[in-house]
Amino acid sequence: QVQLMESGGGSVQAGGSLRLSCVASGASSSTRGVAWFREPPGTGREGVAAIYIGTGGGSEYLADSVKGRFTISQDNAERTVYLQMDRLKPEDTAIYFCAATRRGYPGGSYGNDWPHTSSYYYWGPGTQVNVSS
């Protein structure tokens, strides 16, 4: 059973930076997609960034709203996926969730599937990010 745990959230002023971490336990080394979603107050969950890891993996995806500001990366040895968030804006305020697909998710379709919550089987509890103006 894969368990995900996010950390690194907090409160920053606009223009600041945070780095979120998602640590996976119980996960075998296999191809799968891992993504960050966020849920602003009063709205639904939206995909922010994703990475396809494992054999033939490494592809990265970013939502248009965060391109040029956020970066997703992985450390396979630590079973960790990071979300580096720079030049934060008040509209980035949200609960940020880490999500992972089942192992063996087809890479050919992940490029289209990554922003959809239905693509993911495992979710972390979330970490709060607050950006003040």
mmCIF file of N, CA and C in Angstrom:
data_model
loop_
_atom_site.group_PDB
_atom_site.id
_atom_site.type_symbol
_atom_site.label_atom_id
_atom_site.label_comp_id
_atom_site.label_asym_id
_atom_site.label_seq_id
_atom_site.Cartn_x
_atom_site.Cartn_y
_atom_site.Cartn_z
ATOM 1 N N GLN A 1 0.842 -1.180 0.000
ATOM 2 C CA GLN A 1 0.000 0.000 0.000
ATOM 3 C C GLN A 1 0.887 1.244 0.000
ATOM 4 N N VAL A 2 0.691 2.106 -0.983
ATOM 5 C CA VAL A 2 1.479 3.330 -1.081
ATOM 6 C C VAL A 2 0.884 4.391 -0.175
ATOM 7 N N GLN A 3 1.726 5.033 0.585
ATOM 8 C CA GLN A 3 1.287 6.156 1.403
ATOM 9 C C GLN A 3 2.098 7.386 1.026
ATOM 10 N N LEU A 4 1.428 8.514 0.885
ATOM 11 C CA LEU A 4 2.067 9.762 0.508
ATOM 12 C C LEU A 4 1.955 10.756 1.648
ATOM 13 N N MET A 5 3.009 11.521 1.846
ATOM 14 C CA MET A 5 2.991 12.533 2.904
ATOM 15 C C MET A 5 3.662 13.792 2.390
ATOM 16 N N GLU A 6 2.906 14.883 2.409
ATOM 17 C CA GLU A 6 3.432 16.173 1.984
ATOM 18 C C GLU A 6 4.012 16.938 3.173
ATOM 19 N N SER A 7 4.954 17.809 2.881
ATOM 20 C CA SER A 7 5.492 18.725 3.886
ATOM 21 C C SER A 7 6.028 19.953 3.176
ATOM 22 N N GLY A 8 6.309 20.991 3.928
ATOM 23 C CA GLY A 8 6.923 22.192 3.376
ATOM 24 C C GLY A 8 5.988 23.369 3.213
ATOM 25 N N GLY A 9 4.698 23.176 3.499
ATOM 26 C CA GLY A 9 3.775 24.295 3.393
ATOM 27 C C GLY A 9 4.042 25.341 4.465
ATOM 28 N N GLY A 10 3.399 26.486 4.321
ATOM 29 C CA GLY A 10 3.562 27.551 5.297
ATOM 30 C C GLY A 10 3.001 28.855 4.776
ATOM 31 N N SER A 11 3.376 29.938 5.434
ATOM 32 C CA SER A 11 2.905 31.269 5.068
ATOM 33 C C SER A 11 4.075 32.118 4.594
ATOM 34 N N VAL A 12 3.896 32.743 3.442
ATOM 35 C CA VAL A 12 4.930 33.603 2.884
ATOM 36 C C VAL A 12 4.274 34.838 2.290
ATOM 37 N N GLN A 13 5.071 35.859 2.063
ATOM 38 C CA GLN A 13 4.586 37.041 1.374
ATOM 39 C C GLN A 13 4.715 36.845 -0.124
ATOM 40 N N ALA A 14 3.921 37.587 -0.874
ATOM 41 C CA ALA A 14 3.981 37.533 -2.331
ATOM 42 C C ALA A 14 5.412 37.776 -2.796
ATOM 43 N N GLY A 15 5.820 37.000 -3.784
ATOM 44 C CA GLY A 15 7.194 37.087 -4.274
ATOM 45 C C GLY A 15 8.138 36.107 -3.613
ATOM 46 N N GLY A 16 7.696 35.484 -2.534
ATOM 47 C CA GLY A 16 8.539 34.539 -1.816
ATOM 48 C C GLY A 16 8.533 33.161 -2.440
ATOM 49 N N SER A 17 9.217 32.227 -1.767
ATOM 50 C CA SER A 17 9.368 30.866 -2.280
ATOM 51 C C SER A 17 9.078 29.842 -1.191
ATOM 52 N N LEU A 18 8.626 28.687 -1.618
ATOM 53 C CA LEU A 18 8.467 27.529 -0.758
ATOM 54 C C LEU A 18 8.844 26.295 -1.562
ATOM 55 N N ARG A 19 9.311 25.265 -0.882
ATOM 56 C CA ARG A 19 9.533 23.977 -1.540
ATOM 57 C C ARG A 19 8.727 22.918 -0.808
ATOM 58 N N LEU A 20 7.823 22.305 -1.544
ATOM 59 C CA LEU A 20 7.023 21.225 -0.994
ATOM 60 C C LEU A 20 7.681 19.892 -1.303
ATOM 61 N N SER A 21 7.542 18.957 -0.375
ATOM 62 C CA SER A 21 8.068 17.606 -0.558
ATOM 63 C C SER A 21 6.941 16.600 -0.437
ATOM 64 N N CYS A 22 7.017 15.568 -1.238
ATOM 65 C CA CYS A 22 6.062 14.458 -1.177
ATOM 66 C C CYS A 22 6.883 13.178 -1.055
ATOM 67 N N VAL A 23 6.791 12.535 0.099
ATOM 68 C CA VAL A 23 7.526 11.300 0.343
ATOM 69 C C VAL A 23 6.580 10.120 0.210
ATOM 70 N N ALA A 24 7.001 9.139 -0.592
ATOM 71 C CA ALA A 24 6.188 7.942 -0.802
ATOM 72 C C ALA A 24 6.780 6.784 -0.017
ATOM 73 N N SER A 25 5.936 6.125 0.771
ATOM 74 C CA SER A 25 6.365 4.919 1.474
ATOM 75 C C SER A 25 5.544 3.752 0.967
ATOM 76 N N GLY A 26 6.159 2.583 0.965
ATOM 77 C CA GLY A 26 5.455 1.398 0.499
ATOM 78 C C GLY A 26 5.362 1.297 -1.001
ATOM 79 N N ALA A 27 6.065 2.165 -1.720
ATOM 80 C CA ALA A 27 5.986 2.168 -3.183
ATOM 81 C C ALA A 27 7.138 1.382 -3.769
ATOM 82 N N SER A 28 6.834 0.481 -4.669
ATOM 83 C CA SER A 28 7.885 -0.233 -5.364
ATOM 84 C C SER A 28 8.443 0.647 -6.468
ATOM 85 N N SER A 29 9.629 0.306 -6.919
ATOM 86 C CA SER A 29 10.237 1.077 -7.986
ATOM 87 C C SER A 29 9.562 0.687 -9.290
ATOM 88 N N SER A 30 8.748 1.540 -9.841
ATOM 89 C CA SER A 30 8.016 1.232 -11.058
ATOM 90 C C SER A 30 7.611 2.531 -11.733
ATOM 91 N N THR A 31 7.147 2.397 -12.957
ATOM 92 C CA THR A 31 6.704 3.582 -13.681
ATOM 93 C C THR A 31 5.331 4.007 -13.169
ATOM 94 N N ARG A 32 5.232 5.267 -12.901
ATOM 95 C CA ARG A 32 3.953 5.816 -12.463
ATOM 96 C C ARG A 32 4.015 7.338 -12.592
ATOM 97 N N GLY A 33 2.878 7.957 -12.534
ATOM 98 C CA GLY A 33 2.812 9.419 -12.541
ATOM 99 C C GLY A 33 2.607 9.924 -11.127
ATOM 100 N N VAL A 34 3.292 11.007 -10.811
ATOM 101 C CA VAL A 34 3.136 11.673 -9.526
ATOM 102 C C VAL A 34 2.851 13.140 -9.793
ATOM 103 N N ALA A 35 1.863 13.680 -9.138
ATOM 104 C CA ALA A 35 1.441 15.043 -9.427
ATOM 105 C C ALA A 35 1.179 15.830 -8.155
ATOM 106 N N TRP A 36 1.214 17.123 -8.327
ATOM 107 C CA TRP A 36 0.767 18.047 -7.290
ATOM 108 C C TRP A 36 -0.538 18.691 -7.750
ATOM 109 N N PHE A 37 -1.506 18.681 -6.865
ATOM 110 C CA PHE A 37 -2.769 19.373 -7.073
ATOM 111 C C PHE A 37 -2.914 20.423 -5.989
ATOM 112 N N ARG A 38 -3.789 21.381 -6.232
ATOM 113 C CA ARG A 38 -4.093 22.344 -5.184
ATOM 114 C C ARG A 38 -5.588 22.622 -5.149
ATOM 115 N N GLU A 39 -6.042 22.988 -3.976
ATOM 116 C CA GLU A 39 -7.460 23.261 -3.779
ATOM 117 C C GLU A 39 -7.585 24.601 -3.074
ATOM 118 N N PRO A 40 -7.807 25.676 -3.850
ATOM 119 C CA PRO A 40 -8.018 26.986 -3.230
ATOM 120 C C PRO A 40 -9.321 26.997 -2.432
ATOM 121 N N PRO A 41 -9.476 27.929 -1.527
ATOM 122 C CA PRO A 41 -10.707 27.980 -0.727
ATOM 123 C C PRO A 41 -11.951 28.103 -1.604
ATOM 124 N N GLY A 42 -12.920 27.237 -1.375
ATOM 125 C CA GLY A 42 -14.190 27.330 -2.069
ATOM 126 C C GLY A 42 -14.188 26.866 -3.518
ATOM 127 N N THR A 43 -13.099 26.241 -3.960
ATOM 128 C CA THR A 43 -13.066 25.778 -5.352
ATOM 129 C C THR A 43 -12.642 24.317 -5.403
ATOM 130 N N GLY A 44 -12.650 23.769 -6.593
ATOM 131 C CA GLY A 44 -12.264 22.372 -6.758
ATOM 132 C C GLY A 44 -10.759 22.194 -6.841
ATOM 133 N N ARG A 45 -10.339 20.954 -6.932
ATOM 134 C CA ARG A 45 -8.932 20.607 -6.979
ATOM 135 C C ARG A 45 -8.424 20.745 -8.419
ATOM 136 N N GLU A 46 -7.269 21.396 -8.571
ATOM 137 C CA GLU A 46 -6.704 21.595 -9.899
ATOM 138 C C GLU A 46 -5.276 21.076 -9.956
ATOM 139 N N GLY A 47 -4.917 20.529 -11.105
ATOM 140 C CA GLY A 47 -3.561 20.029 -11.298
ATOM 141 C C GLY A 47 -2.583 21.170 -11.465
ATOM 142 N N VAL A 48 -1.458 21.081 -10.787
ATOM 143 C CA VAL A 48 -0.438 22.118 -10.823
ATOM 144 C C VAL A 48 0.793 21.657 -11.602
ATOM 145 N N ALA A 49 1.278 20.459 -11.277
ATOM 146 C CA ALA A 49 2.492 19.948 -11.907
ATOM 147 C C ALA A 49 2.516 18.434 -11.774
ATOM 148 N N ALA A 50 3.213 17.792 -12.688
ATOM 149 C CA ALA A 50 3.293 16.338 -12.643
ATOM 150 C C ALA A 50 4.595 15.871 -13.248
ATOM 151 N N ILE A 51 4.985 14.665 -12.857
ATOM 152 C CA ILE A 51 6.186 14.059 -13.397
ATOM 153 C C ILE A 51 5.940 12.568 -13.556
ATOM 154 N N TYR A 52 6.435 12.034 -14.650
ATOM 155 C CA TYR A 52 6.278 10.603 -14.926
ATOM 156 C C TYR A 52 7.593 9.957 -14.579
ATOM 157 N N ILE A 53 7.603 9.056 -13.621
ATOM 158 C CA ILE A 53 8.854 8.507 -13.115
ATOM 159 C C ILE A 53 8.958 7.014 -13.416
ATOM 160 N N GLY A 54 10.177 6.542 -13.410
ATOM 161 C CA GLY A 54 10.452 5.141 -13.683
ATOM 162 C C GLY A 54 11.131 4.978 -15.023
ATOM 163 N N THR A 55 11.209 3.732 -15.483
ATOM 164 C CA THR A 55 11.864 3.430 -16.751
ATOM 165 C C THR A 55 11.197 4.211 -17.884
ATOM 166 N N GLY A 56 11.997 4.959 -18.629
ATOM 167 C CA GLY A 56 11.442 5.773 -19.701
ATOM 168 C C GLY A 56 10.721 6.997 -19.210
ATOM 169 N N GLY A 57 10.835 7.275 -17.932
ATOM 170 C CA GLY A 57 10.128 8.423 -17.361
ATOM 171 C C GLY A 57 10.951 9.686 -17.392
ATOM 172 N N GLY A 58 10.560 10.624 -16.586
ATOM 173 C CA GLY A 58 11.257 11.894 -16.503
ATOM 174 C C GLY A 58 10.492 13.036 -17.116
ATOM 175 N N SER A 59 9.411 12.741 -17.856
ATOM 176 C CA SER A 59 8.639 13.820 -18.462
ATOM 177 C C SER A 59 7.976 14.648 -17.370
ATOM 178 N N GLU A 60 7.972 15.950 -17.566
ATOM 179 C CA GLU A 60 7.408 16.871 -16.591
ATOM 180 C C GLU A 60 6.311 17.705 -17.239
ATOM 181 N N TYR A 61 5.313 18.046 -16.431
ATOM 182 C CA TYR A 61 4.181 18.815 -16.933
ATOM 183 C C TYR A 61 3.845 19.903 -15.917
ATOM 184 N N LEU A 62 3.493 21.069 -16.430
ATOM 185 C CA LEU A 62 3.136 22.197 -15.577
ATOM 186 C C LEU A 62 1.869 22.861 -16.097
ATOM 187 N N ALA A 63 1.026 23.301 -15.177
ATOM 188 C CA ALA A 63 -0.140 24.095 -15.558
ATOM 189 C C ALA A 63 0.323 25.460 -16.060
ATOM 190 N N ASP A 64 -0.423 26.026 -16.987
ATOM 191 C CA ASP A 64 -0.047 27.324 -17.551
ATOM 192 C C ASP A 64 0.090 28.394 -16.468
ATOM 193 N N SER A 65 -0.727 28.297 -15.433
ATOM 194 C CA SER A 65 -0.741 29.327 -14.392
ATOM 195 C C SER A 65 0.539 29.353 -13.548
ATOM 196 N N VAL A 66 1.349 28.289 -13.634
ATOM 197 C CA VAL A 66 2.556 28.234 -12.807
ATOM 198 C C VAL A 66 3.831 28.115 -13.630
ATOM 199 N N LYS A 67 3.714 28.036 -14.931
ATOM 200 C CA LYS A 67 4.908 27.934 -15.771
ATOM 201 C C LYS A 67 5.807 29.151 -15.569
ATOM 202 N N GLY A 68 7.109 28.874 -15.442
ATOM 203 C CA GLY A 68 8.063 29.947 -15.207
ATOM 204 C C GLY A 68 8.234 30.287 -13.739
ATOM 205 N N ARG A 69 7.371 29.722 -12.873
ATOM 206 C CA ARG A 69 7.467 29.996 -11.432
ATOM 207 C C ARG A 69 7.665 28.720 -10.619
ATOM 208 N N PHE A 70 7.036 27.633 -11.018
ATOM 209 C CA PHE A 70 7.111 26.377 -10.278
ATOM 210 C C PHE A 70 7.954 25.365 -11.050
ATOM 211 N N THR A 71 8.624 24.500 -10.313
ATOM 212 C CA THR A 71 9.415 23.427 -10.897
ATOM 213 C C THR A 71 9.143 22.138 -10.131
ATOM 214 N N ILE A 72 8.967 21.047 -10.858
ATOM 215 C CA ILE A 72 8.772 19.742 -10.227
ATOM 216 C C ILE A 72 10.018 18.903 -10.468
ATOM 217 N N SER A 73 10.426 18.159 -9.463
ATOM 218 C CA SER A 73 11.608 17.317 -9.598
ATOM 219 C C SER A 73 11.453 16.088 -8.710
ATOM 220 N N GLN A 74 12.365 15.129 -8.876
ATOM 221 C CA GLN A 74 12.264 13.894 -8.107
ATOM 222 C C GLN A 74 13.621 13.478 -7.574
ATOM 223 N N ASP A 75 13.597 12.725 -6.500
ATOM 224 C CA ASP A 75 14.781 12.064 -5.961
ATOM 225 C C ASP A 75 14.382 10.617 -5.744
ATOM 226 N N ASN A 76 14.729 9.770 -6.712
ATOM 227 C CA ASN A 76 14.285 8.376 -6.645
ATOM 228 C C ASN A 76 14.815 7.659 -5.413
ATOM 229 N N ALA A 77 16.048 7.952 -5.049
ATOM 230 C CA ALA A 77 16.641 7.271 -3.896
ATOM 231 C C ALA A 77 15.864 7.573 -2.622
ATOM 232 N N GLU A 78 15.329 8.789 -2.543
ATOM 233 C CA GLU A 78 14.582 9.192 -1.360
ATOM 234 C C GLU A 78 13.077 9.000 -1.533
ATOM 235 N N ARG A 79 12.679 8.471 -2.695
ATOM 236 C CA ARG A 79 11.249 8.283 -2.986
ATOM 237 C C ARG A 79 10.494 9.601 -2.746
ATOM 238 N N THR A 80 11.050 10.688 -3.218
ATOM 239 C CA THR A 80 10.494 12.006 -2.958
ATOM 240 C C THR A 80 10.318 12.792 -4.249
ATOM 241 N N VAL A 81 9.197 13.474 -4.341
ATOM 242 C CA VAL A 81 8.949 14.410 -5.434
ATOM 243 C C VAL A 81 8.800 15.798 -4.814
ATOM 244 N N TYR A 82 9.472 16.771 -5.421
ATOM 245 C CA TYR A 82 9.476 18.121 -4.897
ATOM 246 C C TYR A 82 8.684 19.063 -5.804
ATOM 247 N N LEU A 83 8.145 20.092 -5.206
ATOM 248 C CA LEU A 83 7.551 21.180 -5.959
ATOM 249 C C LEU A 83 8.188 22.475 -5.452
ATOM 250 N N GLN A 84 9.076 23.028 -6.271
ATOM 251 C CA GLN A 84 9.707 24.298 -5.943
ATOM 252 C C GLN A 84 8.810 25.415 -6.448
ATOM 253 N N MET A 85 8.387 26.278 -5.547
ATOM 254 C CA MET A 85 7.458 27.351 -5.899
ATOM 255 C C MET A 85 8.137 28.689 -5.655
ATOM 256 N N ASP A 86 8.390 29.418 -6.728
ATOM 257 C CA ASP A 86 9.026 30.730 -6.654
ATOM 258 C C ASP A 86 8.059 31.803 -7.118
ATOM 259 N N ARG A 87 8.371 33.052 -6.754
ATOM 260 C CA ARG A 87 7.539 34.210 -7.146
ATOM 261 C C ARG A 87 6.076 33.919 -6.846
ATOM 262 N N LEU A 88 5.824 33.492 -5.636
ATOM 263 C CA LEU A 88 4.464 33.129 -5.246
ATOM 264 C C LEU A 88 3.537 34.338 -5.271
ATOM 265 N N LYS A 89 2.277 34.059 -5.597
ATOM 266 C CA LYS A 89 1.233 35.087 -5.677
ATOM 267 C C LYS A 89 0.120 34.745 -4.689
ATOM 268 N N PRO A 90 -0.653 35.731 -4.259
ATOM 269 C CA PRO A 90 -1.776 35.430 -3.349
ATOM 270 C C PRO A 90 -2.729 34.378 -3.918
ATOM 271 N N GLU A 91 -2.885 34.343 -5.239
ATOM 272 C CA GLU A 91 -3.786 33.345 -5.834
ATOM 273 C C GLU A 91 -3.227 31.932 -5.796
ATOM 274 N N ASP A 92 -1.982 31.765 -5.338
ATOM 275 C CA ASP A 92 -1.427 30.426 -5.134
ATOM 276 C C ASP A 92 -1.848 29.840 -3.785
ATOM 277 N N THR A 93 -2.530 30.640 -2.966
ATOM 278 C CA THR A 93 -3.001 30.155 -1.671
ATOM 279 C C THR A 93 -3.953 28.986 -1.855
ATOM 280 N N ALA A 94 -3.655 27.870 -1.203
ATOM 281 C CA ALA A 94 -4.450 26.653 -1.366
ATOM 282 C C ALA A 94 -3.894 25.563 -0.465
ATOM 283 N N ILE A 95 -4.656 24.481 -0.364
ATOM 284 C CA ILE A 95 -4.105 23.242 0.187
ATOM 285 C C ILE A 95 -3.484 22.505 -0.987
ATOM 286 N N TYR A 96 -2.250 22.077 -0.842
ATOM 287 C CA TYR A 96 -1.536 21.375 -1.899
ATOM 288 C C TYR A 96 -1.472 19.885 -1.565
ATOM 289 N N PHE A 97 -1.872 19.081 -2.543
ATOM 290 C CA PHE A 97 -1.917 17.627 -2.372
ATOM 291 C C PHE A 97 -0.951 16.957 -3.346
ATOM 292 N N CYS A 98 -0.347 15.892 -2.868
ATOM 293 C CA CYS A 98 0.453 15.023 -3.719
ATOM 294 C C CYS A 98 -0.405 13.817 -4.086
ATOM 295 N N ALA A 99 -0.292 13.366 -5.331
ATOM 296 C CA ALA A 99 -1.066 12.221 -5.791
ATOM 297 C C ALA A 99 -0.207 11.325 -6.665
ATOM 298 N N ALA A 100 -0.491 10.037 -6.650
ATOM 299 C CA ALA A 100 0.262 9.079 -7.459
ATOM 300 C C ALA A 100 -0.692 8.112 -8.134
ATOM 301 N N THR A 101 -0.333 7.742 -9.360
ATOM 302 C CA THR A 101 -1.120 6.736 -10.067
ATOM 303 C C THR A 101 -0.752 5.343 -9.567
ATOM 304 N N ARG A 102 -1.509 4.344 -9.972
ATOM 305 C CA ARG A 102 -1.078 2.976 -9.751
ATOM 306 C C ARG A 102 0.191 2.746 -10.573
ATOM 307 N N ARG A 103 0.980 1.740 -10.194
ATOM 308 C CA ARG A 103 2.205 1.455 -10.926
ATOM 309 C C ARG A 103 1.867 0.954 -12.327
ATOM 310 N N GLY A 104 2.777 1.243 -13.259
ATOM 311 C CA GLY A 104 2.592 0.783 -14.624
ATOM 312 C C GLY A 104 1.660 1.658 -15.445
ATOM 313 N N TYR A 105 1.373 2.843 -14.968
ATOM 314 C CA TYR A 105 0.495 3.735 -15.739
ATOM 315 C C TYR A 105 1.150 4.020 -17.084
ATOM 316 N N PRO A 106 0.403 3.914 -18.189
ATOM 317 C CA PRO A 106 1.005 4.110 -19.508
ATOM 318 C C PRO A 106 1.502 5.532 -19.733
ATOM 319 N N GLY A 107 2.757 5.633 -20.076
ATOM 320 C CA GLY A 107 3.337 6.949 -20.277
ATOM 321 C C GLY A 107 2.776 7.683 -21.471
ATOM 322 N N GLY A 108 2.320 6.909 -22.474
ATOM 323 C CA GLY A 108 1.801 7.529 -23.684
ATOM 324 C C GLY A 108 0.568 8.373 -23.454
ATOM 325 N N SER A 109 -0.202 8.050 -22.451
ATOM 326 C CA SER A 109 -1.425 8.793 -22.185
ATOM 327 C C SER A 109 -1.278 9.759 -21.024
ATOM 328 N N TYR A 110 -0.192 9.631 -20.267
ATOM 329 C CA TYR A 110 -0.077 10.455 -19.068
ATOM 330 C C TYR A 110 -0.007 11.934 -19.405
ATOM 331 N N GLY A 111 0.572 12.266 -20.544
ATOM 332 C CA GLY A 111 0.664 13.666 -20.935
ATOM 333 C C GLY A 111 -0.695 14.349 -21.007
ATOM 334 N N ASN A 112 -1.713 13.600 -21.386
ATOM 335 C CA ASN A 112 -3.078 14.141 -21.436
ATOM 336 C C ASN A 112 -3.829 13.931 -20.128
ATOM 337 N N ASP A 113 -3.481 12.886 -19.423
ATOM 338 C CA ASP A 113 -4.254 12.488 -18.237
ATOM 339 C C ASP A 113 -3.848 13.211 -16.963
ATOM 340 N N TRP A 114 -2.651 13.762 -16.932
ATOM 341 C CA TRP A 114 -2.105 14.189 -15.645
ATOM 342 C C TRP A 114 -2.956 15.204 -14.885
ATOM 343 N N PRO A 115 -3.672 16.126 -15.522
ATOM 344 C CA PRO A 115 -4.401 17.119 -14.716
ATOM 345 C C PRO A 115 -5.697 16.596 -14.090
ATOM 346 N N HIS A 116 -6.077 15.376 -14.394
ATOM 347 C CA HIS A 116 -7.372 14.866 -13.959
ATOM 348 C C HIS A 116 -7.251 14.053 -12.682
ATOM 349 N N THR A 117 -8.029 14.403 -11.674
ATOM 350 C CA THR A 117 -7.946 13.703 -10.389
ATOM 351 C C THR A 117 -8.257 12.220 -10.536
ATOM 352 N N SER A 118 -9.069 11.850 -11.507
ATOM 353 C CA SER A 118 -9.449 10.452 -11.683
ATOM 354 C C SER A 118 -8.284 9.573 -12.114
ATOM 355 N N SER A 119 -7.166 10.173 -12.534
ATOM 356 C CA SER A 119 -5.999 9.393 -12.955
ATOM 357 C C SER A 119 -5.218 8.843 -11.765
ATOM 358 N N TYR A 120 -5.515 9.301 -10.564
ATOM 359 C CA TYR A 120 -4.700 9.000 -9.390
ATOM 360 C C TYR A 120 -5.429 8.113 -8.398
ATOM 361 N N TYR A 121 -4.675 7.176 -7.850
ATOM 362 C CA TYR A 121 -5.233 6.228 -6.882
ATOM 363 C C TYR A 121 -4.826 6.567 -5.457
ATOM 364 N N TYR A 122 -3.654 7.171 -5.301
ATOM 365 C CA TYR A 122 -3.117 7.459 -3.975
ATOM 366 C C TYR A 122 -3.042 8.978 -3.776
ATOM 367 N N TRP A 123 -3.415 9.419 -2.579
ATOM 368 C CA TRP A 123 -3.393 10.844 -2.245
ATOM 369 C C TRP A 123 -2.803 11.055 -0.856
ATOM 370 N N GLY A 124 -2.074 12.155 -0.715
ATOM 371 C CA GLY A 124 -1.617 12.556 0.592
ATOM 372 C C GLY A 124 -2.674 13.411 1.274
ATOM 373 N N PRO A 125 -2.478 13.723 2.552
ATOM 374 C CA PRO A 125 -3.462 14.505 3.305
ATOM 375 C C PRO A 125 -3.441 15.992 2.990
ATOM 376 N N GLY A 126 -2.369 16.480 2.347
ATOM 377 C CA GLY A 126 -2.308 17.883 1.963
ATOM 378 C C GLY A 126 -1.486 18.728 2.906
ATOM 379 N N THR A 127 -0.991 19.850 2.379
ATOM 380 C CA THR A 127 -0.257 20.821 3.175
ATOM 381 C C THR A 127 -0.711 22.218 2.761
ATOM 382 N N GLN A 128 -0.919 23.082 3.743
ATOM 383 C CA GLN A 128 -1.481 24.408 3.483
ATOM 384 C C GLN A 128 -0.393 25.388 3.063
ATOM 385 N N VAL A 129 -0.686 26.141 2.011
ATOM 386 C CA VAL A 129 0.192 27.227 1.563
ATOM 387 C C VAL A 129 -0.617 28.520 1.583
ATOM 388 N N ASN A 130 -0.114 29.510 2.289
ATOM 389 C CA ASN A 130 -0.763 30.814 2.357
ATOM 390 C C ASN A 130 0.197 31.878 1.842
ATOM 391 N N VAL A 131 -0.260 32.656 0.870
ATOM 392 C CA VAL A 131 0.556 33.722 0.306
ATOM 393 C C VAL A 131 -0.169 35.045 0.532
ATOM 394 N N SER A 132 0.447 35.937 1.273
ATOM 395 C CA SER A 132 -0.167 37.222 1.572
ATOM 396 C C SER A 132 0.394 38.306 0.657
ATOM 397 N N SER A 133 -0.448 39.298 0.395
ATOM 398 C CA SER A 133 -0.032 40.380 -0.511
ATOM 399 C C SER A 133 0.721 41.467 0.247
#
